[in-house]
Coordinates of C-alpha atoms in Angstrom, one line a residue:
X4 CA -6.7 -6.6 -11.6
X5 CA -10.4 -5.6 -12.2
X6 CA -11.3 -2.8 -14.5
X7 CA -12.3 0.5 -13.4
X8 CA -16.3 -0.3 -13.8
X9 CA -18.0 3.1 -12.0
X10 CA -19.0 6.3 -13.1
X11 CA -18.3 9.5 -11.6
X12 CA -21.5 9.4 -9.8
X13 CA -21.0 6.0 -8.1
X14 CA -17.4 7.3 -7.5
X15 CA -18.7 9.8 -5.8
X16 CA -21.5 8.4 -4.2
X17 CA -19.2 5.5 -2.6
X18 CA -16.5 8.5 -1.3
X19 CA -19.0 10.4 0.0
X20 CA -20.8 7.7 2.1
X21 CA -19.7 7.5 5.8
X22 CA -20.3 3.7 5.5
X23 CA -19.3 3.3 2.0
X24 CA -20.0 -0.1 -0.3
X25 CA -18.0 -0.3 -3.0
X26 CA -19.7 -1.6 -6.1
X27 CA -17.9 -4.3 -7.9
X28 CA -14.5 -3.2 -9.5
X29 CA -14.1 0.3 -7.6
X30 CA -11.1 0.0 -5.6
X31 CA -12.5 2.5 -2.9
X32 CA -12.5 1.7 0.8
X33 CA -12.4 3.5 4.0
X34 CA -9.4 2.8 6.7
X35 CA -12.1 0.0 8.9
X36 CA -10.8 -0.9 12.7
X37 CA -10.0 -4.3 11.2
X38 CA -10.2 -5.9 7.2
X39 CA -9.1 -7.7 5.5
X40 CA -9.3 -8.5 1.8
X41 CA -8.2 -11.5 -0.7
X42 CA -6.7 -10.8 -4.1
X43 CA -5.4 -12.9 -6.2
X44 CA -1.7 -11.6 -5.8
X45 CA -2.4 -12.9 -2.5
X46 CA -2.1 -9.7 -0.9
X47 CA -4.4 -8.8 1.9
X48 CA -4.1 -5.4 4.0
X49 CA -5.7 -5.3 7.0
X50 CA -6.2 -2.1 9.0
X51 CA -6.2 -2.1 12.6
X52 CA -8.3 -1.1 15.4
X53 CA -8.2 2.1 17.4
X54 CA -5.7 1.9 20.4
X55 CA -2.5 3.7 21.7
X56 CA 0.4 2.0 21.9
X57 CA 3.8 3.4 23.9
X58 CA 6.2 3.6 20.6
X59 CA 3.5 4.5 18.6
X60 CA 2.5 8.8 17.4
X61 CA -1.0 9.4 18.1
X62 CA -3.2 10.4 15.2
X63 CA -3.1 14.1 14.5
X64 CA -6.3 15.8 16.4
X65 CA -8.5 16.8 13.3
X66 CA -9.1 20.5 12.6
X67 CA -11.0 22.6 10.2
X68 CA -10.2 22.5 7.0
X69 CA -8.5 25.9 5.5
X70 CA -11.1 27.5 3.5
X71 CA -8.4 30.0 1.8
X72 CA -6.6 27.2 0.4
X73 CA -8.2 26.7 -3.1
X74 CA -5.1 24.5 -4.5
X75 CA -5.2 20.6 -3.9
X76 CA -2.3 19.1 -2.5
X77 CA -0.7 15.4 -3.2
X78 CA 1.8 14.0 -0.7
X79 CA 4.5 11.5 -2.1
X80 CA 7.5 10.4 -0.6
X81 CA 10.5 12.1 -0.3
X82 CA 13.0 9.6 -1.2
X83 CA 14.5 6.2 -1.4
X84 CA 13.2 3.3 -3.6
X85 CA 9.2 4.1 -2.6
X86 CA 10.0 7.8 -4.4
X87 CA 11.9 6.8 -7.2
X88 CA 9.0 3.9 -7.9
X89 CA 5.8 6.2 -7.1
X90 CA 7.5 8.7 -9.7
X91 CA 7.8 5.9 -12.3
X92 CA 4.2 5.1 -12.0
X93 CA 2.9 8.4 -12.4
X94 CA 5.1 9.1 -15.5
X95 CA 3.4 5.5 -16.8
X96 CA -0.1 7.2 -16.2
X97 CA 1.1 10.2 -18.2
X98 CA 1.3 12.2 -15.0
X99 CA 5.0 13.1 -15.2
X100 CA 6.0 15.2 -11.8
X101 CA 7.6 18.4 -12.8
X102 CA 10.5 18.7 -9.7
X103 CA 12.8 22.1 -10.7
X104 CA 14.1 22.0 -7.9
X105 CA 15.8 19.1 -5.9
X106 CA 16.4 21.4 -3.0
X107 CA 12.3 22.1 -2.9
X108 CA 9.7 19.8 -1.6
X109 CA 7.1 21.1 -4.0
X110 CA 6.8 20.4 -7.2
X111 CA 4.0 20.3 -10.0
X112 CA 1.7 17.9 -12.8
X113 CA 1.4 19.7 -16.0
X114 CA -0.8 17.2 -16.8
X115 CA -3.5 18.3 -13.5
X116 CA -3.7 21.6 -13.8
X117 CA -4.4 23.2 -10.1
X118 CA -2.6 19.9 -8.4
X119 CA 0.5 21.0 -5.9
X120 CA 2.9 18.0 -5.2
X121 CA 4.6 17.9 -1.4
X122 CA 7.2 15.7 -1.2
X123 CA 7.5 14.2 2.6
X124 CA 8.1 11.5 4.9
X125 CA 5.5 8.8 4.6
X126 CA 4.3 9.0 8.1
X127 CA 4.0 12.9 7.4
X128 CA 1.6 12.0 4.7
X129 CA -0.3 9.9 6.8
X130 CA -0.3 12.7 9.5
X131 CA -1.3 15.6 7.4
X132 CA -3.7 13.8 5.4
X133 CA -5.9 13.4 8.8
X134 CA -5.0 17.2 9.6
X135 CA -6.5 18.3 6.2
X136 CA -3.1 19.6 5.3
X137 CA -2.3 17.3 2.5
X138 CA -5.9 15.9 0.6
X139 CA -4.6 13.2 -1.2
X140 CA -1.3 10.9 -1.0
X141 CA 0.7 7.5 -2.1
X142 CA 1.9 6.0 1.3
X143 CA 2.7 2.2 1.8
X144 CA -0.3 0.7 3.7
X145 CA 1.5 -0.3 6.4
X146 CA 2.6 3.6 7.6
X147 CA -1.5 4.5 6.5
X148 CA -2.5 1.2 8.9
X149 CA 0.2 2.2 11.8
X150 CA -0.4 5.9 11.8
X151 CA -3.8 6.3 10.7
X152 CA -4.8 3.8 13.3
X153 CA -8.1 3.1 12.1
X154 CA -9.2 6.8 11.5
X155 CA -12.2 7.4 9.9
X156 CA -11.2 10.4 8.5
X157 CA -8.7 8.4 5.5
X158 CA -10.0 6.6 2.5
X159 CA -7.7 4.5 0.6
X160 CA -8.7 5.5 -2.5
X161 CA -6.4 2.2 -4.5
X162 CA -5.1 -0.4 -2.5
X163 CA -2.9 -1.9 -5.0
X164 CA -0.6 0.1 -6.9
X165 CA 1.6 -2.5 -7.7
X166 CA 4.7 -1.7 -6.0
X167 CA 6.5 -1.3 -2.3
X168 CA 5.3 -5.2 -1.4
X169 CA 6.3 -5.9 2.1
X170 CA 4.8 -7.8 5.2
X171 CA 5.0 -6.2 9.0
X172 CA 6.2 -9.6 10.2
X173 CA 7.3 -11.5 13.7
X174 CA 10.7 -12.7 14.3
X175 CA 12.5 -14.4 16.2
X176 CA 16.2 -16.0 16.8
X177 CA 16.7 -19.5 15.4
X178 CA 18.8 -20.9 18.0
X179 CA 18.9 -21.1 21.9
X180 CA 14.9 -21.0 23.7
X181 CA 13.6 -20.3 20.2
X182 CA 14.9 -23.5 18.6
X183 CA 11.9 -25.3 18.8
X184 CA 9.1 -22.5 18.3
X185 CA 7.6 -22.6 15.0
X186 CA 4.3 -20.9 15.5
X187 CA 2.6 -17.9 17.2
X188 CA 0.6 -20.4 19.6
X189 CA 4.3 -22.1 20.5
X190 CA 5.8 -18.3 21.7
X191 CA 2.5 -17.3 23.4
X192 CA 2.5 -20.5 25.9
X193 CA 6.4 -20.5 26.4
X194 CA 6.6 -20.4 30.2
X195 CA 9.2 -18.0 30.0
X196 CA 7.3 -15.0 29.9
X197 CA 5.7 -13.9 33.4
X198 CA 4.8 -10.2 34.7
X199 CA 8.5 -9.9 36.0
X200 CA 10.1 -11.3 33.2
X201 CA 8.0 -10.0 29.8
X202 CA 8.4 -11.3 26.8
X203 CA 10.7 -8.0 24.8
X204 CA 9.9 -6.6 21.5
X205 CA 11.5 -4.0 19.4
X206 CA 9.3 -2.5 16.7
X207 CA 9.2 0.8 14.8
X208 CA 5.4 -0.7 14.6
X209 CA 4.0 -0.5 18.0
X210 CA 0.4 -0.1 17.6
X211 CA -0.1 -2.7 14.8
X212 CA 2.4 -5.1 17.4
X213 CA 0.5 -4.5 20.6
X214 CA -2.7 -4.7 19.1
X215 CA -1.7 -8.0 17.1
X216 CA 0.1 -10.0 20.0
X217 CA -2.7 -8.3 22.3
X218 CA -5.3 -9.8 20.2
X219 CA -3.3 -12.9 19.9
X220 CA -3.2 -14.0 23.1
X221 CA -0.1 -11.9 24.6
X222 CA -0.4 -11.5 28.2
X223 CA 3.1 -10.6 29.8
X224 CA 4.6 -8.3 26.7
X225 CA 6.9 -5.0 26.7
X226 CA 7.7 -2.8 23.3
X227 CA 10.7 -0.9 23.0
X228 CA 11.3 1.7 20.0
X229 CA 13.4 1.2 17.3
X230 CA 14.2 2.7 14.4
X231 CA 16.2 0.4 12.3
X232 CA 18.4 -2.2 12.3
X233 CA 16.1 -4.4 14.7
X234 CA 18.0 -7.3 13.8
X235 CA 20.8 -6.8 16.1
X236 CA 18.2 -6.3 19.0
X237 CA 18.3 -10.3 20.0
X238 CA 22.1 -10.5 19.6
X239 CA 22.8 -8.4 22.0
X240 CA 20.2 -9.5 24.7
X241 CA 18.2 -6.6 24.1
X242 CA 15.2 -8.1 22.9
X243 CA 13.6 -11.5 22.3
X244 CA 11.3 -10.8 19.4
X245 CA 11.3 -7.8 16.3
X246 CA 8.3 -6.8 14.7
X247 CA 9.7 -5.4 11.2
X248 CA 8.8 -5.4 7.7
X249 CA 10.0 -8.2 5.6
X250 CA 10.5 -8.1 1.9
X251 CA 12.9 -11.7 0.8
X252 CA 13.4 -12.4 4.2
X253 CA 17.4 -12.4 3.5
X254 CA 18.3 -10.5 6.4
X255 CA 16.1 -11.9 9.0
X256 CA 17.9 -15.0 7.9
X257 CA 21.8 -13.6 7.5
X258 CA 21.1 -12.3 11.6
X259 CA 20.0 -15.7 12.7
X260 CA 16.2 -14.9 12.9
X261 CA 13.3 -16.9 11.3
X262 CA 9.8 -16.0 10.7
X263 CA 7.0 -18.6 12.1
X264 CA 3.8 -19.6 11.3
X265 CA 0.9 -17.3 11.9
X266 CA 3.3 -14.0 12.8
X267 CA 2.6 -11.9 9.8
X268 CA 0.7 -8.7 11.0
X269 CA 0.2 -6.8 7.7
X270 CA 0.9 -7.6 3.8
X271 CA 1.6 -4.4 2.4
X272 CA 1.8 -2.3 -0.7
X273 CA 1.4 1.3 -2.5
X274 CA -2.0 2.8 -1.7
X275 CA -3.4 6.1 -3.0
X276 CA -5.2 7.7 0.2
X277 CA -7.3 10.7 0.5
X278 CA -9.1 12.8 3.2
X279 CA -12.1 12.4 3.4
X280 CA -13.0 15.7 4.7
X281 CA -10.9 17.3 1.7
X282 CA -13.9 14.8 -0.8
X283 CA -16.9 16.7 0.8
X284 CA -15.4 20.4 1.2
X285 CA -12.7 20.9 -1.7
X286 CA -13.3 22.0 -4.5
X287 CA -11.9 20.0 -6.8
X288 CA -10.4 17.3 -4.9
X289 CA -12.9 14.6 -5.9
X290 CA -12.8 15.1 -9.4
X291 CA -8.9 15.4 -9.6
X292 CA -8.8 12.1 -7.5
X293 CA -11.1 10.2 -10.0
X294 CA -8.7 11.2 -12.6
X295 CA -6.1 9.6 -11.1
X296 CA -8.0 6.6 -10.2
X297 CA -9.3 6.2 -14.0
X298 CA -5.5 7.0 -15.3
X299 CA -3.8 4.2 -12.6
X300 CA -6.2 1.8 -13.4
X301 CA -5.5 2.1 -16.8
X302 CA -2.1 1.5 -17.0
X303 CA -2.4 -1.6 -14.3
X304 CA -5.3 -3.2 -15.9
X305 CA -3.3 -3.1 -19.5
X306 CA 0.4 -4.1 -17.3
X307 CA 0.8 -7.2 -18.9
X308 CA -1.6 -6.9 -22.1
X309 CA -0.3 -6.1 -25.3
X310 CA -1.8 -5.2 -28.8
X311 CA -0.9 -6.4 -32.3
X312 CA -1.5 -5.1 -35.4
X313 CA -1.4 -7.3 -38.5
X314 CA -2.6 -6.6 -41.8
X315 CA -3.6 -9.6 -43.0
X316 CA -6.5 -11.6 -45.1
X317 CA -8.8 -13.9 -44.1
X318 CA -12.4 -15.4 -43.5
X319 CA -12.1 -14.1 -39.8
X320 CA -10.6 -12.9 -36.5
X321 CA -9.7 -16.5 -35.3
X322 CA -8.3 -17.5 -38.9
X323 CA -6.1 -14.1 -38.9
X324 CA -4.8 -14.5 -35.0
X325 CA -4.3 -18.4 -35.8
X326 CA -1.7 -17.5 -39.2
X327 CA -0.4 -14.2 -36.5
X328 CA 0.3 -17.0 -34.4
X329 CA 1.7 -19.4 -36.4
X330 CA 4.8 -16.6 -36.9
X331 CA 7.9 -17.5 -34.7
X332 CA 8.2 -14.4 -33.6
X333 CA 5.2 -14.6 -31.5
X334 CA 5.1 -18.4 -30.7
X335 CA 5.5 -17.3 -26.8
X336 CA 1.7 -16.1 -26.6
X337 CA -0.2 -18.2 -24.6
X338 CA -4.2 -19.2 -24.6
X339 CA -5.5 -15.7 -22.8
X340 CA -3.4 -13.8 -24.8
X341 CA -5.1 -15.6 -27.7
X342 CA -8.3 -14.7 -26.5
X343 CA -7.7 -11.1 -26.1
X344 CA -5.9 -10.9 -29.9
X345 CA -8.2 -11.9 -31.7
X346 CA -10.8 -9.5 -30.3
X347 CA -8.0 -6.7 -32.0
X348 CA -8.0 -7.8 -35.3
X349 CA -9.5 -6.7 -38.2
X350 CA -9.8 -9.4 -41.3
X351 CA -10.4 -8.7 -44.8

């Protein structure tokens, strides 16, 4: 992962901007109608379009900002795994979330002092984000791409915090008319699907589907709405394809279903998102968010790294990490790590 390289004024600068160019290492992009992005994890978000799809929320309508609230709000989630790991990574980044009480959805960060935590669903986030409710937030980019649905008004502040890795993928059963379709372009020209028989599909995702099979070629499609497990859908002769997120792919495969080539919508991860309105008006929001840009970055640029300390003799840094190296203890370093030592020694 790149280091954090700007200043607060190109920070601010790039937030600011209603077109804005990040400069190199700033992980600071708006919410486009469609992008897409290659990293080296091989992740790449892409953000959809503006359209309305039938199992699909619209975006909230924007209002006014309220100008007696002078606190800055964060949104998290509420619970499951996503809570429990965007909790960890704070307390990592020394920004421990002070929760009293269980039975209360707000909580606090010594650490940021005039910073109010909410804890709610992640498509609340999304939603309240755009409303100027909530001014910042750590949502999945996959509820930020299905519920923000393109809007101008979010900026995904960090798109790669490292945790909550899923795809929004296509399935479909492995046996029966299916058997021999292996990529998107084999289900788009099955003859099956006509106006009076549509091809079904059951998403919890129906803006990012219909736009994708939409864009894809689609012609004779219908969405139904469902909220989980979309799985059983085809086995009952409910559906014929499920648009759901994917993490192994173990349970696509333990209900008969298979992914195919070219039928991922959306690789998705933790993203840190703001409003952008809440940048320009509130006070303090831009510099509490560049705090916890500079303090995430931190701790995911060093994930990985680590430091020894020797006190030791010799002519110089590469003689001292060679004999620190030579110890059995540390005989599992490899070549970069080498590199980086021997920049942290000090020789006698």
């Amino acid at each position: 992962m790149s280091p954090m390289l700007a200043t607060r004024l190109d920070f601010t600068a790039v937030l600011l901007s209603p077109s804005p160019s990040p400069p190199p290492g700033l992980r600071v992009r708006a919410l486009p109608a469609v992008a897409a992005r290659t990293r080296a994890s091989s992740l790449a978000p892409r953000a959809a379009a503006s359209a309305t799809a039938a199992v699909s929320a619209k975006p909230a309508a924007v209002s006014p900002l309220s100008a007696d609230r002078t606190v800055v709000r964060i949104g998290l989630p509420s619970k499951g795994r996503m809570s429990e790991q965007t909790l960890s990574l704070l307390k990592s980044c020394q920004l421990s979330v002070r929760h009293l009480n269980p039975r209360q959805y707000t909580a606090d960060i010594p650490q940021v002092p005039n910073l109010e935590v909410w804890f709610q669903r992640p498509k609340d986030i999304v939603r309240k984000l755009q409303s100027g409710d909530l001014d910042l937030g750590i949502v999945g980019f996959d509820i930020v791409s299905e519920y923000g649905q393109g809007s101008d008004d979010l900026v995904v502040v960090h798109d790669a915090l490292e945790f909550g890795h899923c795809r929004l993928s296509l399935a479909v059963p492995k046996e029966g008319i299916f058997e021999n379709i292996n990529t998107l372009e084999d289900l788009a020209n099955m003859p099956e699907w006509t106006q009076e028989r549509p091809m079904r599909v059951v998403t919890g995702f129906g803006y990012l589907g219909e736009k994708f099979l939409r864009e894809n070629g689609f012609n004779h499609v219908s969405f139904l709405a469902g909220d989980g497990a979309l799985e059983s859908y085809p086995a009952m002769g409910m559906a014929d394809v499920i648009v759901d997120l994917v993490s192994s792919g173990t349970t696509l495969r333990e209900n008969n279903l298979k992914e195919i080539d070219g039928g991922v919508i959306l690789e998705s991860q933790a993203t840190l998102v703001a409003c952008r309105r809440s940048l320009h008006k509130r006070k303090g929001v831009l510099e509490i968010t560049h705090e916890m840009l500079e303090r995430l970055e931190a701790h995911l640029t060093a994930t990985g790294e680590l430091m020894v300390t020797a006190n030791m003799r010799g002519n110089s840094a590469e003689e001292v990490a060679e004999r620190v190296l030579s110890q059995t203890s540390l005989c599992g370093l490899q070549l970069c790590d080498i590199c980086h030592l021997s920049w942290g020694l000090q020789y006698v």
